[in-house]
Amino acid sequence: METQPYEPRFAARTQRIQASTIREILKLTQSPGFISFAGGLPAADLFPLERIAEATQHILRDQGAQALQYSTTEGYPPLRAWVAQRLPRTAPEQVQIVSGSQQGLDLIGKVLIDPGARVLVEAPTYLGALSAFNPYEPEYVSLPIDEEGLEPGALEAALQAGAARFLYVMPTFQNPSGRLMGLKRRQALVELARKYRVLIVEDDAYAELYFSGRPLPTLYALDQELGGGNVIYLSTASKTLAPGLRVAWVVGPGPVIQKITHAKQGADLHSPTLNQMLVYELVKEEAWYQGQIQRIRTTYQARCAWMLEALQRHMPKEVGWHTPQGGMFFWLTAPEGLDSLELLRRAVEEKTAFVPGQPFFADGSGKNTLRLSYSSASHEEIEEGIKRLGRAMKRMLVV
Ligand code: PMP
């Protein structure tokens, strides 16, 4: 249908809600024989189907009316209590259950961003966060990252240059770059937030997915040690149980959470009660839940190692990458001048795909970068897919 007659009727903010070229290209990857590393999909072979079937039956039998009735916007109380109890000095009232952390990001944008307000983001940052914030018309300030993620000196310089509504940051296995921020930087970030009175939005979607070692404290936990009040924390059941459940949580200072609750009321009244109850049924059995997370870690660690071997074997020497210690992604940097959108077109001809890096940069840089996801691929697919990508890459580098 022609879109022309409708264009003048769209709200001005839709200027910043655009379909992407990449989505169009990636539609082709559904065809048979394709090996795609594009989607950031958690491994479906690790969804706890039987456990979910059992728990659903159990909930419907014992609490069916409650599970299917309207409920409170704040979320299912036992799930809120479970989230609160795993975080330092946090009351259940500080927890808002949301329909995916994606909704959390949208609601944060709704309550914190005025048109033209400065929002600090990493370069690169999570593409979905930019899509969530864009309709609220922020002015982004992109902060560079290095091997250890966001560099505190760059943050301080940006804060000295002018006030910002918040810093959006992923300290643990950043999407897309896979970076893990060390303890010193975490402490520095929290100290800067306190000094400049700027809120930090900490997106901790990949927190549980480390391959070895012990998790580092979250920015939220470090801020709590100093008295709290500066960090809004997001995490999700999407990467440990199943993303289709759409259950996640936002935690933060009481007044901010209250505003988010009021905004959520207008958005969807509440997140699906049955799904919240289901997540609670699963996570409350700590031993089972830890076993589930361990299965995911072991599987992703193996898939990551296969991808590393394949990259070493098939990538031209001009291409560099960051080897992750957890999470779901490899982040590649090709020589300056190589356009990864053009590379995607060639890769699609070879029947493989990835996500070009540029859309992850609020400032439009990063043309020569790309993201590969290893979470859902088999050993054979990784070997063959990376071989194809290597071929496409070499074709681009010789011309
Ligand atoms: N934040 C980050 C960093 C993510 O990678 C994702 C999923 N791709 C999300 C948020 C959204 O997750 P969900 O809405 O499923 O909780």
CSV table of C-alpha atoms and ligand atoms in Angstrom, one decimal:
chain,number,residue,atom,x,y,z
A,1,MET,CA,0.0,0.0,0.0
A,2,GLU,CA,1.2,3.5,-0.7
A,3,THR,CA,2.6,5.2,2.4
A,4,GLN,CA,2.5,8.7,0.9
A,5,PRO,CA,-1.0,9.8,2.0
A,6,TYR,CA,-0.1,8.8,5.6
A,7,GLU,CA,3.2,10.5,5.9
A,8,PRO,CA,1.8,13.9,6.9
A,9,ARG,CA,-0.3,12.3,9.6
A,10,PHE,CA,2.6,10.7,11.4
A,11,ALA,CA,3.9,12.3,14.6
A,12,ALA,CA,7.2,14.2,14.2
A,13,ARG,CA,9.0,11.7,16.5
A,14,THR,CA,8.5,9.0,13.8
A,15,GLN,CA,11.3,10.7,11.9
A,16,ARG,CA,13.5,8.9,14.4
A,17,ILE,CA,11.7,5.6,14.0
A,18,GLN,CA,13.0,4.1,10.8
A,19,ALA,CA,13.1,0.6,9.2
A,20,SER,CA,16.7,-0.5,8.7
A,21,THR,CA,18.3,-1.6,5.5
A,22,ILE,CA,20.0,-4.4,7.5
A,23,ARG,CA,16.6,-5.9,8.5
A,24,GLU,CA,15.7,-6.1,4.9
A,25,ILE,CA,18.9,-7.8,3.9
A,26,LEU,CA,18.7,-10.2,6.9
A,27,LYS,CA,15.2,-11.4,5.8
A,28,LEU,CA,17.1,-13.3,3.0
A,29,THR,CA,18.9,-15.3,5.7
A,30,GLN,CA,15.7,-17.4,6.4
A,31,SER,CA,16.3,-19.4,3.2
A,32,PRO,CA,17.6,-23.0,3.4
A,33,GLY,CA,21.4,-23.5,3.5
A,34,PHE,CA,22.0,-20.2,5.1
A,35,ILE,CA,24.3,-19.9,8.2
A,36,SER,CA,23.5,-16.7,10.1
A,37,PHE,CA,25.5,-15.3,12.9
A,38,ALA,CA,23.3,-12.2,12.8
A,39,GLY,CA,20.5,-12.8,15.3
A,40,GLY,CA,21.4,-12.3,19.0
A,41,LEU,CA,19.2,-15.3,19.8
A,42,PRO,CA,19.8,-17.3,23.0
A,43,ALA,CA,20.2,-21.0,22.2
A,44,ALA,CA,16.8,-22.6,21.7
A,45,ASP,CA,18.2,-26.1,22.5
A,46,LEU,CA,18.8,-24.9,26.0
A,47,PHE,CA,15.3,-23.7,26.8
A,48,PRO,CA,14.1,-25.7,29.8
A,49,LEU,CA,11.0,-27.0,28.0
A,50,GLU,CA,10.0,-29.8,30.3
A,51,ARG,CA,10.5,-27.7,33.4
A,52,ILE,CA,8.4,-24.9,31.9
A,53,ALA,CA,5.6,-27.4,30.9
A,54,GLU,CA,5.5,-28.9,34.4
A,55,ALA,CA,5.5,-25.5,36.2
A,56,THR,CA,2.8,-24.1,33.9
A,57,GLN,CA,0.6,-27.0,34.6
A,58,HIS,CA,1.2,-26.7,38.3
A,59,ILE,CA,0.5,-22.9,38.3
A,60,LEU,CA,-2.7,-23.3,36.2
A,61,ARG,CA,-3.9,-26.1,38.5
A,62,ASP,CA,-3.2,-24.4,41.8
A,63,GLN,CA,-3.4,-20.6,41.0
A,64,GLY,CA,-5.1,-20.5,37.6
A,65,ALA,CA,-7.5,-17.7,38.3
A,66,GLN,CA,-4.7,-15.4,39.6
A,67,ALA,CA,-2.4,-16.4,36.7
A,68,LEU,CA,-5.0,-15.3,34.1
A,69,GLN,CA,-6.5,-12.3,35.9
A,70,TYR,CA,-5.4,-8.6,35.6
A,71,SER,CA,-2.8,-7.9,38.3
A,72,THR,CA,-0.8,-5.0,39.7
A,73,THR,CA,1.5,-2.9,37.5
A,74,GLU,CA,4.5,-3.3,39.8
A,75,GLY,CA,4.7,-7.1,39.2
A,76,TYR,CA,4.2,-10.5,40.9
A,77,PRO,CA,5.2,-9.9,44.5
A,78,PRO,CA,7.2,-13.1,45.1
A,79,LEU,CA,9.2,-12.4,41.9
A,80,ARG,CA,9.9,-8.8,43.0
A,81,ALA,CA,11.0,-10.1,46.4
A,82,TRP,CA,13.3,-12.7,44.7
A,83,VAL,CA,15.0,-10.0,42.6
A,84,ALA,CA,15.4,-7.7,45.6
A,85,GLN,CA,16.8,-10.3,47.8
A,86,ARG,CA,19.6,-11.0,45.3
A,87,LEU,CA,20.7,-7.4,45.3
A,88,PRO,CA,22.4,-5.5,48.2
A,89,ARG,CA,20.1,-3.5,50.5
A,90,THR,CA,17.2,-3.5,48.1
A,91,ALA,CA,13.5,-3.5,49.0
A,92,PRO,CA,10.9,-5.2,46.8
A,93,GLU,CA,9.3,-1.8,46.3
A,94,GLN,CA,12.4,-0.8,44.4
A,95,VAL,CA,11.8,-3.5,41.8
A,96,GLN,CA,9.5,-3.0,38.7
A,97,ILE,CA,8.9,-6.1,36.6
A,98,VAL,CA,8.8,-5.3,32.9
A,99,SER,CA,8.0,-7.0,29.6
A,100,GLY,CA,11.6,-7.6,28.7
A,101,SER,CA,14.4,-5.2,29.5
A,102,GLN,CA,13.6,-3.7,26.2
A,103,GLN,CA,10.4,-2.3,27.7
A,104,GLY,CA,12.5,-1.1,30.7
A,105,LEU,CA,14.7,0.9,28.3
A,106,ASP,CA,11.6,2.4,26.6
A,107,LEU,CA,10.1,3.4,30.0
A,108,ILE,CA,13.4,4.9,31.2
A,109,GLY,CA,13.5,7.0,28.0
A,110,LYS,CA,9.9,8.0,28.6
A,111,VAL,CA,10.5,9.3,32.1
A,112,LEU,CA,14.0,10.7,31.8
A,113,ILE,CA,14.5,12.1,28.3
A,114,ASP,CA,13.3,15.5,27.1
A,115,PRO,CA,13.9,16.4,23.4
A,116,GLY,CA,17.5,17.7,23.1
A,117,ALA,CA,18.6,16.3,26.5
A,118,ARG,CA,22.1,14.8,26.6
A,119,VAL,CA,22.3,11.1,27.0
A,120,LEU,CA,25.7,9.5,27.2
A,121,VAL,CA,26.3,6.1,25.5
A,122,GLU,CA,29.2,3.9,24.7
A,123,ALA,CA,30.5,3.7,21.2
A,124,PRO,CA,29.4,1.1,20.2
A,125,THR,CA,26.2,0.6,22.3
A,126,TYR,CA,23.2,-1.7,22.2
A,127,LEU,CA,21.3,-0.9,19.1
A,128,GLY,CA,18.0,-1.7,20.8
A,129,ALA,CA,18.6,0.9,23.4
A,130,LEU,CA,19.1,3.5,20.7
A,131,SER,CA,15.8,2.4,19.1
A,132,ALA,CA,14.1,2.7,22.5
A,133,PHE,CA,15.5,6.1,23.3
A,134,ASN,CA,15.3,7.7,19.8
A,135,PRO,CA,11.6,8.6,19.9
A,136,TYR,CA,12.2,10.7,23.0
A,137,GLU,CA,14.7,12.8,20.9
A,138,PRO,CA,17.8,12.8,23.0
A,139,GLU,CA,21.1,14.3,21.9
A,140,TYR,CA,23.6,11.5,22.2
A,141,VAL,CA,27.1,11.9,23.3
A,142,SER,CA,29.2,8.9,22.3
A,143,LEU,CA,32.0,7.8,24.6
A,144,PRO,CA,34.9,5.6,23.2
A,145,ILE,CA,35.6,2.2,24.6
A,146,ASP,CA,38.8,0.2,24.6
A,147,GLU,CA,39.7,-3.4,25.5
A,148,GLU,CA,38.2,-2.9,29.0
A,149,GLY,CA,35.1,-1.0,27.9
A,150,LEU,CA,34.2,2.6,28.7
A,151,GLU,CA,37.1,4.7,29.7
A,152,PRO,CA,36.3,6.9,32.8
A,153,GLY,CA,38.5,9.8,31.6
A,154,ALA,CA,36.2,10.2,28.6
A,155,LEU,CA,33.2,10.1,30.8
A,156,GLU,CA,34.5,12.8,33.1
A,157,ALA,CA,35.4,15.0,30.1
A,158,ALA,CA,31.9,14.6,28.8
A,159,LEU,CA,30.4,15.4,32.2
A,160,GLN,CA,32.5,18.5,32.5
A,161,ALA,CA,31.3,19.7,29.1
A,162,GLY,CA,27.7,19.7,30.2
A,163,ALA,CA,25.0,18.0,32.3
A,164,ALA,CA,23.5,14.8,31.0
A,165,ARG,CA,20.2,12.9,31.9
A,166,PHE,CA,22.0,9.6,32.3
A,167,LEU,CA,24.8,7.4,31.1
A,168,TYR,CA,23.7,4.1,29.5
A,169,VAL,CA,26.3,1.4,30.0
A,170,MET,CA,26.8,-2.4,29.9
A,171,PRO,CA,29.8,-3.2,32.0
A,172,THR,CA,29.5,-7.0,31.6
A,173,PHE,CA,29.8,-8.6,28.2
A,174,GLN,CA,28.7,-5.5,26.4
A,175,ASN,CA,26.4,-6.0,23.4
A,176,PRO,CA,27.8,-5.7,20.7
A,177,SER,CA,31.5,-5.6,21.7
A,178,GLY,CA,31.7,-8.4,24.4
A,179,ARG,CA,33.9,-6.1,26.6
A,180,LEU,CA,34.1,-6.8,30.3
A,181,MET,CA,34.8,-3.8,32.5
A,182,GLY,CA,37.4,-4.3,35.3
A,183,LEU,CA,36.7,-3.5,39.0
A,184,LYS,CA,38.8,-0.2,39.0
A,185,ARG,CA,36.8,1.2,36.2
A,186,ARG,CA,33.5,0.2,37.7
A,187,GLN,CA,34.5,2.0,40.9
A,188,ALA,CA,35.6,5.0,39.0
A,189,LEU,CA,32.3,5.2,37.1
A,190,VAL,CA,30.3,5.1,40.3
A,191,GLU,CA,32.4,7.8,41.8
A,192,LEU,CA,32.0,10.0,38.8
A,193,ALA,CA,28.2,9.4,38.9
A,194,ARG,CA,28.2,10.6,42.5
A,195,LYS,CA,30.5,13.5,41.9
A,196,TYR,CA,28.6,14.9,38.9
A,197,ARG,CA,25.2,13.8,40.2
A,198,VAL,CA,24.4,11.9,37.0
A,199,LEU,CA,22.3,8.8,36.8
A,200,ILE,CA,23.8,5.6,35.5
A,201,VAL,CA,21.5,3.1,33.6
A,202,GLU,CA,23.3,-0.2,34.0
A,203,ASP,CA,22.1,-2.9,31.5
A,204,ASP,CA,23.1,-6.2,32.9
A,205,ALA,CA,21.5,-8.6,30.4
A,206,TYR,CA,24.5,-10.9,30.2
A,207,ALA,CA,25.6,-10.9,33.8
A,208,GLU,CA,25.3,-14.7,34.3
A,209,LEU,CA,27.0,-15.7,31.1
A,210,TYR,CA,30.6,-15.7,32.2
A,211,PHE,CA,32.8,-18.7,31.1
A,212,SER,CA,35.1,-18.8,34.1
A,213,GLY,CA,36.2,-16.8,37.1
A,214,ARG,CA,33.9,-15.0,39.4
A,215,PRO,CA,31.5,-12.2,38.5
A,216,LEU,CA,32.6,-8.7,39.2
A,217,PRO,CA,30.3,-6.5,41.3
A,218,THR,CA,27.7,-4.5,39.4
A,219,LEU,CA,27.8,-0.7,39.3
A,220,TYR,CA,24.5,-1.0,41.2
A,221,ALA,CA,26.1,-3.0,44.0
A,222,LEU,CA,29.1,-0.6,44.2
A,223,ASP,CA,26.8,2.4,44.4
A,224,GLN,CA,24.8,0.7,47.1
A,225,GLU,CA,27.9,0.3,49.2
A,226,LEU,CA,28.4,4.1,49.0
A,227,GLY,CA,24.8,4.8,50.0
A,228,GLY,CA,23.0,4.2,46.7
A,229,GLY,CA,20.6,6.3,44.6
A,230,ASN,CA,22.7,6.8,41.4
A,231,VAL,CA,22.2,3.6,39.5
A,232,ILE,CA,19.1,2.3,37.7
A,233,TYR,CA,19.7,-1.4,37.1
A,234,LEU,CA,18.2,-3.7,34.4
A,235,SER,CA,18.4,-7.4,34.1
A,236,THR,CA,16.3,-10.1,32.4
A,237,ALA,CA,15.2,-13.8,32.3
A,238,SER,CA,15.7,-13.7,28.6
A,239,LYS,CA,19.3,-15.1,28.5
A,240,THR,CA,18.9,-17.7,31.3
A,241,LEU,CA,15.4,-19.1,30.8
A,242,ALA,CA,13.7,-18.0,27.5
A,243,PRO,CA,13.3,-14.6,25.8
A,244,GLY,CA,9.8,-15.3,24.6
A,245,LEU,CA,8.5,-15.1,28.2
A,246,ARG,CA,9.3,-11.3,28.2
A,247,VAL,CA,10.1,-11.1,31.9
A,248,ALA,CA,12.7,-8.7,33.1
A,249,TRP,CA,13.2,-6.2,35.9
A,250,VAL,CA,14.2,-2.6,36.5
A,251,VAL,CA,15.6,-1.7,40.0
A,252,GLY,CA,16.5,1.7,41.3
A,253,PRO,CA,15.8,4.6,43.6
A,254,GLY,CA,12.2,4.5,44.9
A,255,PRO,CA,11.0,7.8,43.2
A,256,VAL,CA,12.4,6.8,39.8
A,257,ILE,CA,10.8,3.3,40.0
A,258,GLN,CA,7.5,4.9,40.9
A,259,LYS,CA,7.6,7.1,37.8
A,260,ILE,CA,8.5,4.1,35.7
A,261,THR,CA,5.5,2.2,37.3
A,262,HIS,CA,3.1,5.0,36.4
A,263,ALA,CA,4.5,5.1,32.8
A,264,LYS,CA,4.2,1.3,32.5
A,265,GLN,CA,0.6,1.5,33.6
A,266,GLY,CA,-0.1,3.6,30.4
A,267,ALA,CA,1.9,1.2,28.3
A,268,ASP,CA,0.6,-2.2,29.1
A,269,LEU,CA,-1.0,-2.2,32.6
A,270,HIS,CA,1.3,-5.0,33.7
A,271,SER,CA,3.5,-7.8,32.3
A,272,PRO,CA,1.8,-11.2,31.7
A,273,THR,CA,1.0,-12.7,35.2
A,274,LEU,CA,1.4,-16.3,34.1
A,275,ASN,CA,4.9,-15.6,32.7
A,276,GLN,CA,5.9,-13.8,35.9
A,277,MET,CA,4.7,-16.7,38.0
A,278,LEU,CA,6.4,-19.1,35.8
A,279,VAL,CA,9.7,-17.4,36.1
A,280,TYR,CA,9.4,-17.3,39.8
A,281,GLU,CA,8.5,-21.1,39.9
A,282,LEU,CA,11.8,-21.8,38.0
A,283,VAL,CA,14.2,-19.4,39.7
A,284,LYS,CA,13.0,-20.2,43.3
A,285,GLU,CA,14.7,-23.6,43.0
A,286,GLU,CA,18.2,-22.3,43.3
A,287,ALA,CA,20.0,-25.6,42.6
A,288,TRP,CA,18.0,-26.2,39.4
A,289,TYR,CA,18.4,-22.5,38.3
A,290,GLN,CA,22.2,-22.6,38.9
A,291,GLY,CA,22.3,-25.9,36.9
A,292,GLN,CA,20.4,-24.3,34.0
A,293,ILE,CA,22.8,-21.3,34.0
A,294,GLN,CA,25.8,-23.6,34.1
A,295,ARG,CA,24.5,-25.5,31.1
A,296,ILE,CA,24.3,-22.3,29.2
A,297,ARG,CA,27.8,-21.2,30.2
A,298,THR,CA,29.4,-24.5,29.2
A,299,THR,CA,27.6,-24.5,25.8
A,300,TYR,CA,28.4,-20.9,25.0
A,301,GLN,CA,32.0,-21.3,26.1
A,302,ALA,CA,32.4,-24.3,23.6
A,303,ARG,CA,30.7,-22.4,20.8
A,304,CYS,CA,32.9,-19.3,21.5
A,305,ALA,CA,36.0,-21.5,21.3
A,306,TRP,CA,34.9,-23.0,18.0
A,307,MET,CA,34.4,-19.5,16.6
A,308,LEU,CA,37.7,-18.4,17.8
A,309,GLU,CA,39.4,-21.3,16.1
A,310,ALA,CA,37.5,-20.7,12.9
A,311,LEU,CA,38.3,-17.0,12.8
A,312,GLN,CA,42.0,-17.8,13.3
A,313,ARG,CA,41.8,-20.2,10.4
A,314,HIS,CA,39.7,-18.2,7.9
A,315,MET,CA,40.0,-14.5,8.5
A,316,PRO,CA,42.5,-12.4,6.6
A,317,LYS,CA,45.3,-11.1,8.8
A,318,GLU,CA,44.1,-7.5,8.5
A,319,VAL,CA,41.0,-8.3,10.6
A,320,GLY,CA,41.1,-8.0,14.3
A,321,TRP,CA,38.7,-9.1,17.0
A,322,HIS,CA,38.0,-9.1,20.7
A,323,THR,CA,37.8,-12.6,22.3
A,324,PRO,CA,35.0,-12.5,24.9
A,325,GLN,CA,35.1,-14.1,28.3
A,326,GLY,CA,31.4,-14.5,28.4
A,327,GLY,CA,28.2,-13.4,26.7
A,328,MET,CA,27.2,-14.2,23.1
A,329,PHE,CA,29.2,-12.1,20.7
A,330,PHE,CA,32.5,-11.6,18.8
A,331,TRP,CA,33.2,-8.1,17.7
A,332,LEU,CA,35.4,-7.7,14.6
A,333,THR,CA,37.3,-4.7,13.3
A,334,ALA,CA,38.2,-4.8,9.6
A,335,PRO,CA,40.7,-2.3,8.0
A,336,GLU,CA,39.5,1.3,7.7
A,337,GLY,CA,37.6,1.8,4.5
A,338,LEU,CA,36.0,-1.6,4.4
A,339,ASP,CA,32.3,-1.0,4.6
A,340,SER,CA,30.7,-3.9,6.5
A,341,LEU,CA,27.2,-3.2,5.0
A,342,GLU,CA,28.8,-4.0,1.6
A,343,LEU,CA,30.5,-6.9,3.2
A,344,LEU,CA,27.1,-8.2,4.4
A,345,ARG,CA,25.8,-8.1,0.8
A,346,ARG,CA,28.7,-10.2,-0.3
A,347,ALA,CA,28.4,-12.5,2.7
A,348,VAL,CA,24.7,-13.1,1.8
A,349,GLU,CA,25.8,-14.2,-1.6
A,350,GLU,CA,28.0,-16.7,0.1
A,351,LYS,CA,24.9,-17.7,2.3
A,352,THR,CA,26.2,-16.4,5.6
A,353,ALA,CA,25.3,-13.3,7.6
A,354,PHE,CA,26.3,-11.0,10.5
A,355,VAL,CA,25.2,-7.6,11.8
A,356,PRO,CA,27.2,-4.6,10.5
A,357,GLY,CA,28.6,-2.5,13.3
A,358,GLN,CA,27.6,1.0,12.3
A,359,PRO,CA,24.0,1.0,13.7
A,360,PHE,CA,25.5,0.3,17.1
A,361,PHE,CA,27.2,3.7,17.0
A,362,ALA,CA,25.0,6.7,17.9
A,363,ASP,CA,27.5,9.0,16.1
A,364,GLY,CA,27.4,7.0,12.8
A,365,SER,CA,31.0,5.8,13.0
A,366,GLY,CA,32.2,2.1,13.1
A,367,LYS,CA,31.6,1.4,9.4
A,368,ASN,CA,34.4,-1.2,9.4
A,369,THR,CA,33.1,-3.2,12.4
A,370,LEU,CA,30.8,-6.2,12.7
A,371,ARG,CA,29.1,-8.4,15.2
A,372,LEU,CA,29.0,-12.2,15.1
A,373,SER,CA,26.8,-14.2,17.5
A,374,TYR,CA,27.9,-17.8,18.4
A,375,SER,CA,25.2,-18.6,20.8
A,376,SER,CA,22.9,-20.6,18.5
A,377,ALA,CA,25.3,-22.3,16.0
A,378,SER,CA,26.7,-25.8,15.9
A,379,HIS,CA,30.4,-26.6,15.4
A,380,GLU,CA,29.9,-27.5,11.7
A,381,GLU,CA,27.9,-24.3,11.1
A,382,ILE,CA,30.5,-22.2,12.8
A,383,GLU,CA,33.4,-23.7,10.8
A,384,GLU,CA,31.5,-23.5,7.4
A,385,GLY,CA,29.9,-20.0,8.1
A,386,ILE,CA,33.2,-18.4,9.1
A,387,LYS,CA,34.9,-20.0,6.1
A,388,ARG,CA,32.3,-18.3,3.9
A,389,LEU,CA,32.7,-15.0,5.7
A,390,GLY,CA,36.4,-15.3,5.3
A,391,ARG,CA,35.9,-15.7,1.5
A,392,ALA,CA,33.6,-12.7,1.3
A,393,MET,CA,36.1,-10.6,3.4
A,394,LYS,CA,39.0,-11.6,1.2
A,395,ARG,CA,37.1,-10.6,-1.9
A,396,MET,CA,36.5,-7.2,-0.4
A,397,LEU,CA,40.1,-6.7,0.6
A,398,VAL,CA,41.7,-7.5,-2.8
A,399,VAL,CA,39.6,-4.9,-4.7
B,1,PMP,N1,19.8,-5.1,26.7
B,1,PMP,C1,20.7,-5.8,26.0
B,1,PMP,C2,22.1,-5.3,26.2
B,1,PMP,C3,20.4,-6.8,25.1
B,1,PMP,O1,21.4,-7.4,24.4
B,1,PMP,C4,19.1,-7.2,25.0
B,1,PMP,C5,18.7,-8.4,24.1
B,1,PMP,N2,19.2,-8.4,22.9
B,1,PMP,C6,18.1,-6.5,25.7
B,1,PMP,C7,18.5,-5.5,26.6
B,1,PMP,C8,16.7,-6.9,25.6
B,1,PMP,O2,16.4,-8.0,26.3
B,1,PMP,P1,14.9,-8.4,26.8
B,1,PMP,O3,14.0,-7.4,26.3
B,1,PMP,O4,14.7,-9.8,26.1
B,1,PMP,O5,15.0,-8.5,28.3
